[in-house]
XYZ file of C-alpha atoms in Angstrom:
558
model
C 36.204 -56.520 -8.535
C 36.442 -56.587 -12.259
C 34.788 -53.471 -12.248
C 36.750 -51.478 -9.935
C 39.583 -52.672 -11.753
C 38.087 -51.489 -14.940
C 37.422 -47.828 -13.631
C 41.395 -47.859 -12.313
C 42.264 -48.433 -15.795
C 40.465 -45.616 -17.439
C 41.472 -43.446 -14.833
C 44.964 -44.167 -15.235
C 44.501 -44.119 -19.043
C 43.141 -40.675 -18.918
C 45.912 -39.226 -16.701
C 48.631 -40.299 -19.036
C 46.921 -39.069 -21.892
C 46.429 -35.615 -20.111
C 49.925 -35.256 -18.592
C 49.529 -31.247 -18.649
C 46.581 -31.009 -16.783
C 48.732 -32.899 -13.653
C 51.705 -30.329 -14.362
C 48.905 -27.520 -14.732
C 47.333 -28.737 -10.845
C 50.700 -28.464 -9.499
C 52.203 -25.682 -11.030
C 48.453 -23.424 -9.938
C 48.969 -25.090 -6.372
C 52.828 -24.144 -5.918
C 53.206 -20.601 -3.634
C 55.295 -19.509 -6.491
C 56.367 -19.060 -10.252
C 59.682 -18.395 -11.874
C 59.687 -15.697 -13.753
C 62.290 -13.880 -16.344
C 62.698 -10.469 -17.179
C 65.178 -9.446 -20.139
C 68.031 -6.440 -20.473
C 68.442 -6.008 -24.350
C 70.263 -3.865 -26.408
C 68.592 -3.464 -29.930
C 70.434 -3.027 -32.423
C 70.506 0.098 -34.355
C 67.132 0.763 -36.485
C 67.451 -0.012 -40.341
C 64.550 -2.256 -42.155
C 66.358 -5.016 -41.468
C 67.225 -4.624 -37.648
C 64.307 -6.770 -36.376
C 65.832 -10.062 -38.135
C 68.809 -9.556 -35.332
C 66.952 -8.546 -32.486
C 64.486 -11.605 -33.248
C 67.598 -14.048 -33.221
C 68.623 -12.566 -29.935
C 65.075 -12.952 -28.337
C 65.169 -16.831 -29.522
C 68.369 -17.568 -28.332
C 67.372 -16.171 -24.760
C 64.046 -17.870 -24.956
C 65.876 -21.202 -25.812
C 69.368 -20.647 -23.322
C 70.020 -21.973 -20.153
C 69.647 -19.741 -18.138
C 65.767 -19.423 -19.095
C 65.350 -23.161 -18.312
C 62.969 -22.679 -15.501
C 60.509 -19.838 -16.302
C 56.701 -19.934 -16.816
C 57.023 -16.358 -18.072
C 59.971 -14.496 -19.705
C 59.036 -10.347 -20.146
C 61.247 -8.411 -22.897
C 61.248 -4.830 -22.602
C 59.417 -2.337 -25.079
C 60.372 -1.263 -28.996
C 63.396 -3.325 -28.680
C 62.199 -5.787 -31.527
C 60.397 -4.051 -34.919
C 59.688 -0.304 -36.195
C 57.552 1.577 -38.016
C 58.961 0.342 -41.040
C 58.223 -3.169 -40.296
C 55.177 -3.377 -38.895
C 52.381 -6.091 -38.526
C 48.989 -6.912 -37.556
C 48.123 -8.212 -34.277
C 45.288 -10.871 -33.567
C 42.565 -10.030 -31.538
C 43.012 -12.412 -28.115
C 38.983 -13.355 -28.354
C 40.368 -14.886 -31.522
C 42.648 -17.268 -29.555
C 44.727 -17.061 -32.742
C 48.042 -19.066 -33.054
C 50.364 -17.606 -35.741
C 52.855 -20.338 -35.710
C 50.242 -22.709 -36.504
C 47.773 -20.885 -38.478
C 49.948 -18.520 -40.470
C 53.467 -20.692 -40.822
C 54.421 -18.928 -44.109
C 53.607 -15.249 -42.467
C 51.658 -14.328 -45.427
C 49.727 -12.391 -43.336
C 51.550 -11.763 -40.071
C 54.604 -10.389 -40.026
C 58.065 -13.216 -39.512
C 58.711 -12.382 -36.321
C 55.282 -12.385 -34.511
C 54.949 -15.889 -35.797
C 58.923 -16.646 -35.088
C 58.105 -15.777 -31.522
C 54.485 -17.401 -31.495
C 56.786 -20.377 -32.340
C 59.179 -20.176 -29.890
C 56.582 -19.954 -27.082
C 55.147 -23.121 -27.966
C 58.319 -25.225 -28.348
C 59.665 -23.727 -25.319
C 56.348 -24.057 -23.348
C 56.418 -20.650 -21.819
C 54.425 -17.864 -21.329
C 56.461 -15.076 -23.362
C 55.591 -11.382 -23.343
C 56.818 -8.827 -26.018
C 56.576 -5.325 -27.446
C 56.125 -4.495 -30.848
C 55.626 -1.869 -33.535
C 51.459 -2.826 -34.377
C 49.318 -1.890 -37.237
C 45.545 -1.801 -37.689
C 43.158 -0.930 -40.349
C 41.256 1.847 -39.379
C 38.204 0.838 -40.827
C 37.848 -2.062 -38.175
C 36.950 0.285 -35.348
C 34.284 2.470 -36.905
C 33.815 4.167 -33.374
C 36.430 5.624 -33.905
C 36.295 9.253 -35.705
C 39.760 10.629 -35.304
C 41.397 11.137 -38.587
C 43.003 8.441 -39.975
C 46.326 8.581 -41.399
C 46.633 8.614 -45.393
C 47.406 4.350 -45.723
C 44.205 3.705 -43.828
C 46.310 2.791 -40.672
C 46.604 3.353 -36.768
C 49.991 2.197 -35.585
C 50.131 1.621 -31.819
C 53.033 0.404 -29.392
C 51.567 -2.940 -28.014
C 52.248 -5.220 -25.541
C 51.724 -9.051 -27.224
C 51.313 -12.080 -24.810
C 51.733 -15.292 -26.151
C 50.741 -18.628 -24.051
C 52.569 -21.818 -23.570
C 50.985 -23.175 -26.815
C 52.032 -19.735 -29.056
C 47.785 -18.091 -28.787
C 48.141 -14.669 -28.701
C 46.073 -14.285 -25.103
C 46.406 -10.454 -24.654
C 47.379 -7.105 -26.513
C 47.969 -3.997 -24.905
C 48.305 -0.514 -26.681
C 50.514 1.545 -24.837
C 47.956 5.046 -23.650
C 50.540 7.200 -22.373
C 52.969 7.801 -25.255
C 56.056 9.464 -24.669
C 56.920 11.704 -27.581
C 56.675 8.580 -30.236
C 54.421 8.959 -33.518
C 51.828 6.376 -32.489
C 48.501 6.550 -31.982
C 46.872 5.553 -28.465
C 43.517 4.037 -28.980
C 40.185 5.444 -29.051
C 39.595 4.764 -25.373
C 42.508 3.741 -22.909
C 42.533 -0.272 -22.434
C 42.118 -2.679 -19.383
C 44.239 -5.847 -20.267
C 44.830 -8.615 -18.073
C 45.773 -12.526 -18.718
C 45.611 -15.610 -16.774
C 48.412 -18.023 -16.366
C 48.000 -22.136 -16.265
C 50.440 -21.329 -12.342
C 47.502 -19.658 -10.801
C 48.399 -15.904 -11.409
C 46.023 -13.683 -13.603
C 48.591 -10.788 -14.648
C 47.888 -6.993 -15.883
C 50.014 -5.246 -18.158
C 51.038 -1.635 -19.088
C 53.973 -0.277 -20.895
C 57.277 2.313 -19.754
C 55.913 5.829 -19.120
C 52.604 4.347 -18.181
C 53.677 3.553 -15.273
C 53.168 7.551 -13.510
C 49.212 7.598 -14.389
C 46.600 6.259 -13.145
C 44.936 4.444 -16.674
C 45.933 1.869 -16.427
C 48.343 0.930 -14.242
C 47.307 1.926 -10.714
C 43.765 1.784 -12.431
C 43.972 -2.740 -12.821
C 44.965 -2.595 -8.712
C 42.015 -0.581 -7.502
C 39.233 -1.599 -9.927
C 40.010 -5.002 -10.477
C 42.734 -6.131 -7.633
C 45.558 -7.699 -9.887
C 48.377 -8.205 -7.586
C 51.078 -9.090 -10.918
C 52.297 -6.984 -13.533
C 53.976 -7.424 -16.855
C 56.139 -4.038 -17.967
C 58.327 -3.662 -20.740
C 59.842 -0.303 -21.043
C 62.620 1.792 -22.556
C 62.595 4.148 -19.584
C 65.146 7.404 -19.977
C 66.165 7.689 -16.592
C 66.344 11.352 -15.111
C 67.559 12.623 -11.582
C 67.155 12.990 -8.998
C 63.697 11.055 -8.646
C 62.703 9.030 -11.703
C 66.045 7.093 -12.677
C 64.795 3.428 -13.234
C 65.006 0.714 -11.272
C 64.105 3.390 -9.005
C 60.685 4.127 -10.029
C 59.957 0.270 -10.678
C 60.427 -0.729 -7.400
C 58.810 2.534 -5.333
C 55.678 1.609 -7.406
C 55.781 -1.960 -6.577
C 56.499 -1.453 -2.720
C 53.398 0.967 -2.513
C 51.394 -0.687 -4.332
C 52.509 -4.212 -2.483
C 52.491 -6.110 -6.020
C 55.107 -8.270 -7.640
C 56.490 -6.014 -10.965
C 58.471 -7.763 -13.748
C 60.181 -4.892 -15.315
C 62.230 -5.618 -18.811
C 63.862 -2.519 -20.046
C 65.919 -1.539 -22.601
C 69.753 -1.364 -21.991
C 71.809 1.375 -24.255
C 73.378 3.727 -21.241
C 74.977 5.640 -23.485
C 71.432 7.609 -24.337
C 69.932 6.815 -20.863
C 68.480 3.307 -21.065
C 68.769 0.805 -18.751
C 66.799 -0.782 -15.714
C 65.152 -4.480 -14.919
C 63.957 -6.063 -12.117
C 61.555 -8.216 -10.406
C 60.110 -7.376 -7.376
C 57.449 -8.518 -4.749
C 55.916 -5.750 -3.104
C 56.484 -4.834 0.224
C 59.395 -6.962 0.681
C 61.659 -5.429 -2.156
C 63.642 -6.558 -5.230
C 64.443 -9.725 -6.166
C 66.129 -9.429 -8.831
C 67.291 -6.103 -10.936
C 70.175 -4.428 -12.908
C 71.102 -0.932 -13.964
C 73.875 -1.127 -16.592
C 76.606 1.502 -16.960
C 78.996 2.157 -20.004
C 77.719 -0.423 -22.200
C 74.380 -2.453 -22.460
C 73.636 -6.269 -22.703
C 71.283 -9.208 -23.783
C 70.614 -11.096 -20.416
C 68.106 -12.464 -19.102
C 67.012 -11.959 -14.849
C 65.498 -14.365 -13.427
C 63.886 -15.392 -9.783
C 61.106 -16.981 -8.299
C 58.259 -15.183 -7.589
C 56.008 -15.505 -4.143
C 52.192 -15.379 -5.023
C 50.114 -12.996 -3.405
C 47.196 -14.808 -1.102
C 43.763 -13.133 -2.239
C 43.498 -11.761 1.364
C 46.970 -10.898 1.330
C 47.193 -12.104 5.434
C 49.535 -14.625 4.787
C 52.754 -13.544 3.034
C 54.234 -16.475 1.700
C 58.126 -16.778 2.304
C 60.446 -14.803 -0.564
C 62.644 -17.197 -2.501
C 65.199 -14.754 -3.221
C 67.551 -15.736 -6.696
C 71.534 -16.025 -5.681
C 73.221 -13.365 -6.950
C 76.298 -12.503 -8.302
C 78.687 -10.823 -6.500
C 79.970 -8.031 -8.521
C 81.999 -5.002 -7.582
C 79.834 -1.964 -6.723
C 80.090 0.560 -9.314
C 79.713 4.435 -9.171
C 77.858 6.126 -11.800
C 79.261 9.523 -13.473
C 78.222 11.486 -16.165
C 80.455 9.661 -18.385
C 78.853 6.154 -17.896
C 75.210 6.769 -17.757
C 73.777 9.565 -19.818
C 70.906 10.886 -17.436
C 67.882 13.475 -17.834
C 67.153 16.235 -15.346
C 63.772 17.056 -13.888
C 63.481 20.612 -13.696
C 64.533 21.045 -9.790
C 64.480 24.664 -9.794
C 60.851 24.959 -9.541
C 61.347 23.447 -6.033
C 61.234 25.729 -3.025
C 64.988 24.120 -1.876
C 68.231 25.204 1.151
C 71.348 24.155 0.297
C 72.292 21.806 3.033
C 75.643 23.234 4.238
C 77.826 20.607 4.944
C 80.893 22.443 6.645
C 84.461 20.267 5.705
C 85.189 18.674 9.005
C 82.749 19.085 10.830
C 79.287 16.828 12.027
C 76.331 18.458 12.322
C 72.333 18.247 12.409
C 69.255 19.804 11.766
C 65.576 20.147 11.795
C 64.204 22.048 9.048
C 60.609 22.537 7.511
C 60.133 23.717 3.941
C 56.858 24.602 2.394
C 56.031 25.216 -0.884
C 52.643 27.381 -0.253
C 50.786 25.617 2.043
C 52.466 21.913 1.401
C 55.311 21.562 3.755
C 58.053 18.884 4.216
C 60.256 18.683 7.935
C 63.553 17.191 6.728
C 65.254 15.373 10.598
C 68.857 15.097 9.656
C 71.749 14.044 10.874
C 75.705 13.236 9.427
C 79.142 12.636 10.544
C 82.371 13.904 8.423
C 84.146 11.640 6.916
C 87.534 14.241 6.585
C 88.611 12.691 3.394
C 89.749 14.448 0.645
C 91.765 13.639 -2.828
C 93.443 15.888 -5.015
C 91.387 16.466 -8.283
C 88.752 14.729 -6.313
C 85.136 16.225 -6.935
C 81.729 15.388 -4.520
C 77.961 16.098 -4.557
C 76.721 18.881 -2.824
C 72.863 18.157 -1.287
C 69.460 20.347 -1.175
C 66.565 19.936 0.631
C 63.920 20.397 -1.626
C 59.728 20.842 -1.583
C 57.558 20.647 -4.422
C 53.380 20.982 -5.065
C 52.667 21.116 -8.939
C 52.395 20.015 -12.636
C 55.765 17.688 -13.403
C 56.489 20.311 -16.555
C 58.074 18.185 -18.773
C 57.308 19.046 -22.510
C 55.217 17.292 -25.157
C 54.043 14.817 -22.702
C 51.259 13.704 -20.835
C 51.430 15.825 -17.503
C 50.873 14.486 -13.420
C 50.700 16.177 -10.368
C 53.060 15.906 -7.663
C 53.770 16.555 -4.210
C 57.360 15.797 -3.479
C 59.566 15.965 -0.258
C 63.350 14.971 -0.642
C 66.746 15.581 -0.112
C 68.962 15.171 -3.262
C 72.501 15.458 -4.416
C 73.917 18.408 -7.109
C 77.193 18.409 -8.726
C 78.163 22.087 -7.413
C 76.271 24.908 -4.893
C 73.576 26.100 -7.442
C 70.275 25.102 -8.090
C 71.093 25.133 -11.960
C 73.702 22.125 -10.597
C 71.204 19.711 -8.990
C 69.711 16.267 -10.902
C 73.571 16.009 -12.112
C 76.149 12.868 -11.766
C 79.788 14.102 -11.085
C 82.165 13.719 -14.358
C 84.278 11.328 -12.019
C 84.036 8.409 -10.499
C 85.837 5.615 -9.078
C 88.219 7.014 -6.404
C 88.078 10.443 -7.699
C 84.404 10.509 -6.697
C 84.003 11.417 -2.993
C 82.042 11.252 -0.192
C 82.149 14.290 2.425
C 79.850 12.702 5.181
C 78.057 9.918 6.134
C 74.122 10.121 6.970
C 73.696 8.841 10.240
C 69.904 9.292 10.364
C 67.412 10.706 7.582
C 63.464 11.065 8.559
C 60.986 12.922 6.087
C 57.515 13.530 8.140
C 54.944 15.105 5.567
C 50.850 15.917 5.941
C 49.770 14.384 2.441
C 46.420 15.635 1.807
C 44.020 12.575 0.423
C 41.994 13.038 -3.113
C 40.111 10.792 -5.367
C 43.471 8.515 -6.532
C 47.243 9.608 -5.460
C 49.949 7.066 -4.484
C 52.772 8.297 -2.466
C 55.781 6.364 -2.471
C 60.058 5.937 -0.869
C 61.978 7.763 -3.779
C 65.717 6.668 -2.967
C 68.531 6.337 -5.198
C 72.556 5.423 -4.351
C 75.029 5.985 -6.442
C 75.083 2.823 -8.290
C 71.787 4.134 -9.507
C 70.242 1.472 -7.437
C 67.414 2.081 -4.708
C 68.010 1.675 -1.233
C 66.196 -1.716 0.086
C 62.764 -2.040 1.992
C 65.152 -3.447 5.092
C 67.237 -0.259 5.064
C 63.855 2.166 5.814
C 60.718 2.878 7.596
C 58.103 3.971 6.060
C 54.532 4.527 7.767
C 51.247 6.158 5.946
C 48.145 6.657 8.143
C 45.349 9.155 8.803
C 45.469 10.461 12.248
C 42.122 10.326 12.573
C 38.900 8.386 11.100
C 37.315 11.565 9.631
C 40.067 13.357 8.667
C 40.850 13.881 5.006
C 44.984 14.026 5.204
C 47.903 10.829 5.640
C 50.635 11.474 7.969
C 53.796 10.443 6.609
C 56.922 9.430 7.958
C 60.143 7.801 5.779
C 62.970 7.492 7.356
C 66.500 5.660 7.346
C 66.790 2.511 9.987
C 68.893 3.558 12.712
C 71.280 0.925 12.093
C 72.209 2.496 8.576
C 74.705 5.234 7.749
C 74.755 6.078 4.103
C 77.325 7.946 2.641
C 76.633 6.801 -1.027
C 73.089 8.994 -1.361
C 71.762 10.496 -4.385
C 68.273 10.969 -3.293
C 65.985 10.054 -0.361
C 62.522 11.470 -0.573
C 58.710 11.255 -0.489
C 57.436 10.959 -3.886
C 53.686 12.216 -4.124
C 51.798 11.493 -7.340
C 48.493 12.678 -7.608
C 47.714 12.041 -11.321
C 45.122 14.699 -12.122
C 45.062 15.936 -8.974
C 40.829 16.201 -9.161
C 39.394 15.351 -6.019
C 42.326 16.497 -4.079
C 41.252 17.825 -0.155
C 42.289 21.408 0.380
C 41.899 22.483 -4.048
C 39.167 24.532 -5.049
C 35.816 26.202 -3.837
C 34.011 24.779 -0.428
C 31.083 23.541 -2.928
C 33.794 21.842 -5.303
C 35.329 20.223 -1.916
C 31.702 19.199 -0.802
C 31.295 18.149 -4.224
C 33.860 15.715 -3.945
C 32.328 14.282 -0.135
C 34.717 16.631 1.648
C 32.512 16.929 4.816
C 32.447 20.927 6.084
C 33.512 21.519 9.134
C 34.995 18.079 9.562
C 38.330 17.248 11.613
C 39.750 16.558 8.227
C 38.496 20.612 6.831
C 40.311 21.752 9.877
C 43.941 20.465 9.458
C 45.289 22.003 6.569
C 46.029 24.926 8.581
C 48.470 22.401 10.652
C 50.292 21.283 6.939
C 53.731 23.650 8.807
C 53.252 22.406 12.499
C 51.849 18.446 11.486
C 55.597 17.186 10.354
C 57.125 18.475 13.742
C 54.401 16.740 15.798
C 55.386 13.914 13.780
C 59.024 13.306 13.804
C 59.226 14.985 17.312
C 57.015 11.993 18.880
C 59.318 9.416 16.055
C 62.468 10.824 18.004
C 60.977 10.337 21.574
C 59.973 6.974 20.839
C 63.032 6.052 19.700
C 64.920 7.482 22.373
């Protein structure tokens, strides 16, 4: 009896010396974590610039409203620049900066500030910084170096609960910065002491394949860090917008930290789980903000059968506001390349149609229907909308370039073309609505190829997307050996809308190699396209495909 008594003792001795490893159990068993994601305005860029946005990061770290999270996310190049650089450790390393290097002789302050405040707030904190590395410690590398002996990279730093630096990212797709993107693209993932191994990739990453969609196909990571300083642009890439179309096709919880100084175009956080929407987000307008979003995040079974229940954060109820030109400054993708109708709304009047619109042989049938709304206000002012099919290069210049295939209907401040991807100068009550939409359907023919992920492209005009429970959305091949998805998106037919920037089909096929239907008969065999298969035969049906679709949607419905 002594004995058994004795064991009990040690036992219990061992558990109260090891108090984390009971928290660690529990936390890995609970169906979900809490997660934050930060909205920060930097401050403007001198030397000494990082020394305030470092005091904000602490005191959001350290407030309240943080309390609860395993892992806060802040967004990307909000912290140093190239002036103030510093090295990174190397994650094998399992290096802790506010332990090894407390002085920062060799580290720069704020990498071991932050390394710091991960430790004595015991959370899992993810930031973007301005990194330098001697080029002489990757020798494989035989791209000129610059004239200091130097590679400076945007990077993605994850520090643990203890302050290790556990994973570094260098961002691959740069968007017109002077950084170097390493000698070949990186893979970086981290696990988490709640269970949840995470993969992470940085702002304008997100449209390519390396690495983002690249972690989800090669290696099945369900969770995603993403800090960006995204410069939103209409009508389909605004974004909150983009976050949460690539999180609902991709069925993966996103924590997205951006940026937030509307007055040049940034803006945009959320958290979102998949298939079931947004839990969390925010687009600012006018002015930007240091806040922190937080919610708790439903973990993703490994077969994925069993959807565990959403714990959706309370929000705050805030008045809905209408973006203009004057509170959001906003890019413009280059819409005139689109084969697009005006959609002629007469003033008055309800109407509907059916219309197909092909750009070559890629064709989108647009199912539409809206009542009037007869108001009107003097010095009022209201969107027009196009219909609108693209199949080609996104254009834009000095950057890395994808291939899309894009169906969508999508507001423009005036008749013309040259008007479209534009908010009105109004807003408020001087911003109007001529109809409502009283039922939307997109039915496409999306040919397959090696890697492409199609995705819902809405936006209202809050600058928010419309929510998974406000659409249908199916994606299927009609048969087993065919090479093509049939698409259908469509508005539930217990919505009405009359608040639509965009609702579309966004088709991104990356390189676009490997894509059924391009190039020779050898390349296409080349790339297991199977001559003379049902799949070799459809492409010829892109025009008639849609209509079979959406006419068999409308019967069933009926």
């Amino acid at each position: 009896m002594s004995n058994t008594w004795w064991r009990l003792s040690v036992v219990l001795l061992i558990l109260g010396l090891m108090p984390g490893m009971s928290q660690q159990a529990a936390l890995a068993e609970s169906d979900y974590y809490t997660a934050g994601v930060v909205e920060f305005q930097q401050s403007i860029f001198s030397l000494s610039a990082w020394s305030d946005s470092l005091a904000g990061y602490v005191e959001i770290i350290n407030s309240e409203n943080a309390n609860a999270t395993d892992i806060i996310v802040f967004p990307e190049s909000t912290l140093n620049s190239a002036g103030s650089t510093t090295f990174v450790p190397n994650p094998e390393d399992q290096i802790n900066p506010c332990l090894s290097d407390p002085n920062a002789t060799y580290y720069e302050e704020f990498l071991v500030t932050l390394s710091c405040a991960a430790r004595n707030a015991s959370k899992y904190i993810v930031i973007n910084l301005t990194e330098k590395q001697k080029c002489e410690n990757v020798p494989e590398d035989t791209r000129p170096c610059a004239s200091n002996g130097l590679n400076v990279f945007n990077t993605n730093v994850v520090f643990d609960r203890q302050g290790v630096v556990v994973s570094r990212y260098r961002k691959v797709h740069l968007y017109g910065e002077p950084k170097n993107s390493t000698f070949l693209p990186e893979l970086s993932t981290f696990e988490t002491d709640f269970g949840v191994t995470f993969g992470h990739f940085i702002c304008f990453d997100i449209l390519f394949y390396t690495p983002a969609h690249q972690l989800i196909v090669e290696q099945g990571i369900t969770d995603f860090v993403y800090p960006a300083m995204w410069f939103s642009q209409l009508p389909f890439l605004t974004a909150v917008q983009t976050q949460q179309g690539w999180a609902y096709a991709n069925d993966v919880n996103l924590l997205a930290s951006g940026a937030s100084r509307p007055s040049i175009g940034n803006s945009g956080s959320g958290i979102y789980h998949g298939r079931s929407g947004t839990l969390t987000s925010v687009m600012r307008q006018d002015s930007g903000e240091r806040a922190i979003y937080v919610a708790q995040v439903p973990k993703y079974t490994r077969s994925r059968s069993q959807q565990k229940r959403v714990r959706r954060s309370p929000q705050e109820i805030k008045p809905r506001q209408v973006a203009s030109s004057s509170s959001f400054y906003m890019k413009r993708d280059y819409v005139e390349n689109y084969e697009s109708e005006l959609l002629k709304l007469d003033e008055g009047t309800s109407g509907a149609i059916n219309r197909t619109i092909c750009q070559g042989s890629f064709c989108c049938n647009f199912d539409i229907a809206w009542r009037s709304l007869g108001t009107a206000t003097e010095n009022g002012s209201y969107y027009s909308y196009r219909l609108g099919t693209y199949d080609g290069w996104r254009n834009e210049n000095n950057v890395d370039a994808n291939y899309i295939r894009n169906c969508a209907l999508f507001t423009c401040s005036g008749d013309s073309i040259d008007d479209c991807g534009k908010l009105l100068p109004t807003e408020g009550e001087l911003q109007q609505s001529r109809v409502t939409f009283t039922r939307l359907a997109i039915g496409v023919t999306y040919p397959e190829s090696r890697v492409f992920l199609l995705f819902p492209d809405t936006l209202l005009d809050s600058l928010l997307p419309l929510e998974p429970s406000q659409f249908e959305w199916s994606q299927q091949k009609p048969t087993e050996d065919s090479y093509v998805q049939e698409v259908r998106f469509a508005l539930k037919e217990s919505q009405e809308l009359s608040n639509l920037l965009t609702f579309g089909i966004y088709g991104n096929y990356y390189d676009n190699e490997c894509t059924f239907g391009v190039g020779t008969e050898e390349e296409q065999q080349d790339c297991g396209y199977r001559s003379g298969s049902a799949g070799l035969r459809i492409l010829g049906g892109w025009l008639t495909m849609p209509l079979i679709i959406l006419a068999i949607a409308r019967t069933m419905s009926s």
